[in-house]
Structures are given as structure tokens and as C-alpha cells.
Coordinates of C-alpha atoms in Angstrom, one line a residue:
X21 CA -26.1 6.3 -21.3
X22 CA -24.0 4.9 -18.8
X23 CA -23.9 1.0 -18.4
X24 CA -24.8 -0.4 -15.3
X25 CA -22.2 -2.7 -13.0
X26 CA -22.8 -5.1 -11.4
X27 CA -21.7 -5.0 -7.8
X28 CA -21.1 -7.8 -5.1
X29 CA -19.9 -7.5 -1.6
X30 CA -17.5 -9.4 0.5
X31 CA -17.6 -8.3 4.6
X32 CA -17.8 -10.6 7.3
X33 CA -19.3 -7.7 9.7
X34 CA -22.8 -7.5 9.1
X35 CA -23.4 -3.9 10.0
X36 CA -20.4 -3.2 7.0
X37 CA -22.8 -4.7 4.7
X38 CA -25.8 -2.8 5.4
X39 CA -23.6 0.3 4.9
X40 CA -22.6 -0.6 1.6
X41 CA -26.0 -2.1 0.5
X42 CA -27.7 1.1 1.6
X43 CA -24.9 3.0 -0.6
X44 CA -24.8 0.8 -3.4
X45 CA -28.7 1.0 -3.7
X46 CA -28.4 4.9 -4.0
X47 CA -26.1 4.7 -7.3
X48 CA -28.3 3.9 -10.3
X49 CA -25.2 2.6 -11.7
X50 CA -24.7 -0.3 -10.1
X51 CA -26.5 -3.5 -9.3
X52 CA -25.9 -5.5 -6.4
X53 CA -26.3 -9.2 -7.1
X54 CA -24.9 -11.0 -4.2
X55 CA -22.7 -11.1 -0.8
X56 CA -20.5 -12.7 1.5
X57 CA -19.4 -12.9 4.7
X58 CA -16.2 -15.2 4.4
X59 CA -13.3 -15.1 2.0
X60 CA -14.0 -18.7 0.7
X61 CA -17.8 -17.9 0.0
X62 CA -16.5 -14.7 -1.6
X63 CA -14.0 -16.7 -3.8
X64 CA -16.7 -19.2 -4.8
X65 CA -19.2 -16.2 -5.6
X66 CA -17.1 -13.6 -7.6
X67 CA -15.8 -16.6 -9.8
X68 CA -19.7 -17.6 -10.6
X69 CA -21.5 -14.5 -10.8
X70 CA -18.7 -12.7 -12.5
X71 CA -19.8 -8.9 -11.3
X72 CA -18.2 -5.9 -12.5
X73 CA -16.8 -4.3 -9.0
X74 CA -16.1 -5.6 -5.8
X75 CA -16.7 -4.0 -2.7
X76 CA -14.1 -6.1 0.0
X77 CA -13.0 -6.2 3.1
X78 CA -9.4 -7.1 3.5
X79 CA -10.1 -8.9 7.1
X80 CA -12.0 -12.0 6.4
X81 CA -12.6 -16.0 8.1
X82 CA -11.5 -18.6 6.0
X83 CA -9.6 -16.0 3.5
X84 CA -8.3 -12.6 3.3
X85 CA -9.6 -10.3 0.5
X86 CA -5.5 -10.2 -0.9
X87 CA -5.9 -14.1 -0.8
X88 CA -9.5 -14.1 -2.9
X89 CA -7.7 -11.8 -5.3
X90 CA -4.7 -14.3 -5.6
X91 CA -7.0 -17.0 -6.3
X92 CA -9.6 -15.3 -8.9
X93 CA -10.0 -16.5 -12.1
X94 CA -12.5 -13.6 -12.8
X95 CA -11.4 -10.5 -12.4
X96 CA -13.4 -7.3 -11.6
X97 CA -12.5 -4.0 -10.2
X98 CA -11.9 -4.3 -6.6
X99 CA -12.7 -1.9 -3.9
X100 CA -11.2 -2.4 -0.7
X101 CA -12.9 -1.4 2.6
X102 CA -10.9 -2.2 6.1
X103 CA -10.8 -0.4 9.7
X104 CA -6.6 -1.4 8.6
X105 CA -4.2 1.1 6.9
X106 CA -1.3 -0.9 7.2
X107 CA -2.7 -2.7 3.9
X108 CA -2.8 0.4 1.3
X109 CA 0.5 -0.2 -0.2
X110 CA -0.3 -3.5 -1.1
X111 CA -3.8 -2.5 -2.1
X112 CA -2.8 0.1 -4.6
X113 CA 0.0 -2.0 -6.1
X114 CA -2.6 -4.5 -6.6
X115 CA -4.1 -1.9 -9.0
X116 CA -7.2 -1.8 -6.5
X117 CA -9.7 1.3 -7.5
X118 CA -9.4 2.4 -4.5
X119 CA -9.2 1.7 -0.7
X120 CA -11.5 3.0 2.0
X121 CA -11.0 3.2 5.6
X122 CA -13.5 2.5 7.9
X123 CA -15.5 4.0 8.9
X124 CA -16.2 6.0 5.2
X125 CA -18.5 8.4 4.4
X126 CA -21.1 8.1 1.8
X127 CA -19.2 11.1 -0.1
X128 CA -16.1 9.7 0.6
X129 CA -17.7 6.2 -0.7
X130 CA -19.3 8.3 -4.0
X131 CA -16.2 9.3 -5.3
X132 CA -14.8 5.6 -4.9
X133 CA -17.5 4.7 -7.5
X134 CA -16.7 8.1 -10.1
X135 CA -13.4 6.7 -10.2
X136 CA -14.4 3.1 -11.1
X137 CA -16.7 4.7 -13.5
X138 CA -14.8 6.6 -14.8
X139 CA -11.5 5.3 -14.8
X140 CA -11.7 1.4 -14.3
X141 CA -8.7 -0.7 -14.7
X142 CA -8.3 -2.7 -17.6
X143 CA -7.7 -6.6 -18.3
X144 CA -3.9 -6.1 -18.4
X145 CA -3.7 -3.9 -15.0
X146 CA -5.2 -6.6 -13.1
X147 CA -3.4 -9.4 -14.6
X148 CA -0.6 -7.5 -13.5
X149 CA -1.9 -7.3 -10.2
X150 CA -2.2 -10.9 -9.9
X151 CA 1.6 -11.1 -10.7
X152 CA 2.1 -8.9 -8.0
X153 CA 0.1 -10.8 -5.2
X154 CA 1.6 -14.0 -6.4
X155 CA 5.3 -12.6 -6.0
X156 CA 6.1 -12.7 -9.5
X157 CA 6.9 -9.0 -10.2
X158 CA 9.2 -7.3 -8.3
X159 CA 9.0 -4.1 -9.3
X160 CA 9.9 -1.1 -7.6
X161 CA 8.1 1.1 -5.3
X162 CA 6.9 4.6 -7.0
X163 CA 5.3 5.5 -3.9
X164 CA 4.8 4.7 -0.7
X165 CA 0.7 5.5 0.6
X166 CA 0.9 7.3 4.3
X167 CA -2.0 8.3 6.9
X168 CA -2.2 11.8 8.3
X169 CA -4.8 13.0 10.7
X170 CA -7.7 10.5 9.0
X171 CA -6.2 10.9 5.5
X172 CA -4.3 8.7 3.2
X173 CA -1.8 10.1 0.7
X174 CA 0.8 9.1 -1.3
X175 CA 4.8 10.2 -0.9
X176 CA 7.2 9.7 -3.7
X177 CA 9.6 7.7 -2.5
X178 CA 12.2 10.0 -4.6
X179 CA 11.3 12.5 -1.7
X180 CA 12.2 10.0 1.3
X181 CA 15.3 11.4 2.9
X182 CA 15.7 8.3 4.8
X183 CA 14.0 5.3 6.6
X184 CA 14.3 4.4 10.9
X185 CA 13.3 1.0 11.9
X186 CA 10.7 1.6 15.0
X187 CA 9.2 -1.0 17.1
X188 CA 6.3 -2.0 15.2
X189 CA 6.6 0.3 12.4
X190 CA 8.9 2.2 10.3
X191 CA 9.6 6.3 10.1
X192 CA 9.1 7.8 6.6
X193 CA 11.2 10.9 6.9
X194 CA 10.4 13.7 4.5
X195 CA 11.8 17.0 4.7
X196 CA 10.2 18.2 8.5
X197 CA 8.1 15.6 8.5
X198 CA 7.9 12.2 9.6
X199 CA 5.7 9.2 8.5
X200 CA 4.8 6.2 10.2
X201 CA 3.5 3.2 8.5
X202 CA 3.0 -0.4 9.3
X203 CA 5.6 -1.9 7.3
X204 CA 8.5 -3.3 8.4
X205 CA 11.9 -1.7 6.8
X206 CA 13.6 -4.8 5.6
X207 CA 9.7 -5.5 3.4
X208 CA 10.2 -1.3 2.4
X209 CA 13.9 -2.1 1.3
X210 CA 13.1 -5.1 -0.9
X211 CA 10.7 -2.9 -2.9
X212 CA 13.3 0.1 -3.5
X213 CA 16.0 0.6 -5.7
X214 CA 19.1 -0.7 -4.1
X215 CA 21.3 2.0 -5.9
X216 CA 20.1 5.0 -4.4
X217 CA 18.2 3.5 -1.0
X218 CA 21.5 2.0 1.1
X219 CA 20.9 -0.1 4.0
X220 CA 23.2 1.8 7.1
X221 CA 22.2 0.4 9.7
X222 CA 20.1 -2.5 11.1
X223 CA 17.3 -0.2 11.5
X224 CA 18.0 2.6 9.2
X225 CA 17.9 2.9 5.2
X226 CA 19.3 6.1 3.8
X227 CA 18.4 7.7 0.2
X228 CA 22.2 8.8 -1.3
X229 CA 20.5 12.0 -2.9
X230 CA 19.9 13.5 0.6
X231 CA 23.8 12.8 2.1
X232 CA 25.7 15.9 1.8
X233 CA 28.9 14.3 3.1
X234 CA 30.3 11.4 4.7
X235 CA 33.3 11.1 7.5
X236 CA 35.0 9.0 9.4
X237 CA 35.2 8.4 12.9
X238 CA 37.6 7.0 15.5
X239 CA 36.5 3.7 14.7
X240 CA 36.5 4.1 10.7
X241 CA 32.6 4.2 10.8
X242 CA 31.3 6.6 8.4
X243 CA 28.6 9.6 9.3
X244 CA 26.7 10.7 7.5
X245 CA 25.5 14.1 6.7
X246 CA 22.2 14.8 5.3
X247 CA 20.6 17.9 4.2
X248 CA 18.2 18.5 6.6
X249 CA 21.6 18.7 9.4
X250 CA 21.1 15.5 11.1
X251 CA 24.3 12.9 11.2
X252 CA 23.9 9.2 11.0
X253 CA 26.3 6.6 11.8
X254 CA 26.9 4.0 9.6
X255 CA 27.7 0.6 10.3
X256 CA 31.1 -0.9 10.1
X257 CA 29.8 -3.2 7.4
X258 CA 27.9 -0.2 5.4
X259 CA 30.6 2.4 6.2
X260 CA 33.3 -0.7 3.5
X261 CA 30.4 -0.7 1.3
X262 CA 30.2 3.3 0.9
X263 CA 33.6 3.4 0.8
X264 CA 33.9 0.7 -2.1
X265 CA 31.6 2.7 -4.3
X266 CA 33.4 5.7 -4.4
X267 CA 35.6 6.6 -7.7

């Protein structure tokens, strides 16, 4: 027999509620027992009532939902909902369940709650998800989540040819394909392994497993050739480094 969760909600829209109330009351499993509208109600609430999963939006007054999770001293399994996708690095490093993207659909919203049921995270994942949010791990980036024509997905960053700095956001290029995401590059290159991901430029940061060959120019700046044909140029600063690790 499968145990019932209890469930509580933290969304400041009011319409985002009754979406999740309505779904939440259609799974047998679960049990809502309360709600909020701001982070620091939400904060206060999860702490006292102590429920199983949380359903919360990232965007909240008072508090963000990465904020209530900072500050938890209970700690359920945590389902993010936001209309933002910049967040779902974060979220998943944060060992969240999982992260919907408004607006969901109730079958998209279903198999949110199979996983929690039947995969939830345990003490130690979560306690290392604290560490995360309070900037006490630095671990490296596996993966970097992307959106594609309404989907998210994850890329290995292993498979990241190289990263362009652009405006707002930053170019993911992978093979034929590029990603955009809502992180800046100088956040991405804290998070990757400094051996392999080399910083070439102010606004580029190239993976060493996909140059083919560097060369010198006129000015003793290196380019760089990567598989897929393109060339970058390398600063002056970069090109010393690049040459300094060669045998």
C-alpha cells in the first residue's frame, strides 16, 4: 500500500494555486495540508507542518523559493514550478525532484509526482543541497539543463565544444547545434573543470578536447582550430597560457 505525502504549496499567484490544488486533490497519494503566498509564510509553514513534498514557486514577495530552501530546517522533497527557465540548473543541483515550467500540464504534472514516489531524495541528497545553496560545495557541473522548443533537457557538459558570451545569455555550442541559456559565462566557468574548459577570450570558453590545432598569427595570438571547422582567436593573455602548457 502506498503511504500517503503530505503536500503543501508555496505560490504567490493565486490562479497557480488552484492549478495545483485541483491536481493535488486528484492523487490519492498525497494530502495537502496547507499554502502560501509569500516566501516568509512559506518558510514559517514548511518548518511547522513538516510535509513530505513541496510544490514551489521560485518567484516569491518577501523570499525566493532558493532562499526558503537555504533557510529550512525541515527538509522535504521539493518541486519547483516557475514561468522562469533560467533557474533549472540551480534547481537540479539543488537535488529538486523536479522543475516544471509554467504553464504544466496535468500529465506533465503526474509524472513529477511518479518520480517523487518513486524515487524521492533522501536525507543526505538534500543536506547536500543545502551545501550547495549556501556556497559551500563547489563541485563541478555534470550537466548543464537547456530549453528547446518548450522542452528542458540536459547536455553533458563533456559534449560542449565551446561557450560565446551573448548579451544576456550565453551560447552552448554542441556539435550543429547551439544552446542558449540564462547564465552568464563567467557563473558557467566557475562551475567547470578549469583543466579542460580554458577561458580564450572575454566572452568565449573553449573545451581542449574539441581543438584540433592551434597557430599563431601576426600578432603571436593563437587560433584555434576546432573540429567542427570554425577558428577562434585567442587572446594575447590566453594564447601565453596555451602556450605554457604545452610539453
Amino acid at each position: 500500500m502506498t503511504k500517503i505525502k503530505t503536500a503543501f504549496i508555496a505560490e504567490d499567484e493565486p490562479l497557480a494555486r488552484e492549478v495545483l490544488r485541483d491536481a493535488i486533490s486528484d492523487r490519492p497519494e498525497l494530502s495537502l495540508i496547507g499554502e502560501a503566498a509569500d516566501g516568509v509564510t512559506a518558510l514559517a509553514q514548511i518548518n511547522l507542518l513538516k510535509p513530505d513534498v513541496v510544490f514551489m514557486d521560485i518567484q516569491m514577495p518577501e523570499m525566493t523559493g532558493l532562499e526558503v530552501l537555504r533557510r529550512l530546517s525541515h527538509l522535504p522533497d521539493i518541486v519547483f514550478t516557475t514561468a522562469y527557465d533560467q533557474y533549472a540548473v540551480t534547481a537540479f543541483e539543488l537535488h529538486a525532484v523536479d522543475y516544471l515550467l509554467k504553464p504544466f500540464s496535468r500529465e506533465r504534472f503526474d509524472a513529477a509526482v511518479d518520480r517523487l514516489l518513486d524515487a524521492p531524495p533522501s536525507m543526505q541528497a538534500m543536506e547536500h543541497a543545502l551545501n550547495l545553496a549556501a556556497g559551500r560545495d563547489t563541485g563541478r557541473l555534470e550537466r548543464i539543463l537547456v530549453r528547446d522548443r518548450g522542452h528542458i533537457f540536459p547536455v553533458n557538459v563533456n559534449d560542449i565544444a565551446y561557450l560565446k558570451a551573448d548579451a544576456k545569455y550565453t551560447a552552448i555550442i554542441v556539435g550543429d547545434r547551439t544552446h542558449l541559456v540564462r547564465l552568464g559565462i563567467t557563473e558557467l566557468e566557475t562551475r567547470l573543470d578549469p583543466a579542460r574548459f580554458i577561458r580564450i577570450h572575454r566572452s568565449l570558453l573553449v573545451n581542449l578536447d574539441f581543438v584540433e590545432s592551434m597557430k599563431a598569427d601576426e600578432q603571436s595570438q593563437l587560433r584555434l582550430h576546432m573540429r567542427d571547422g570554425s577558428v577562434l582567436l585567442a587572446n594575447r593573455e590566453a594564447s601565453r597560457m596555451l602556450r605554457d602548457m604545452s610539453i
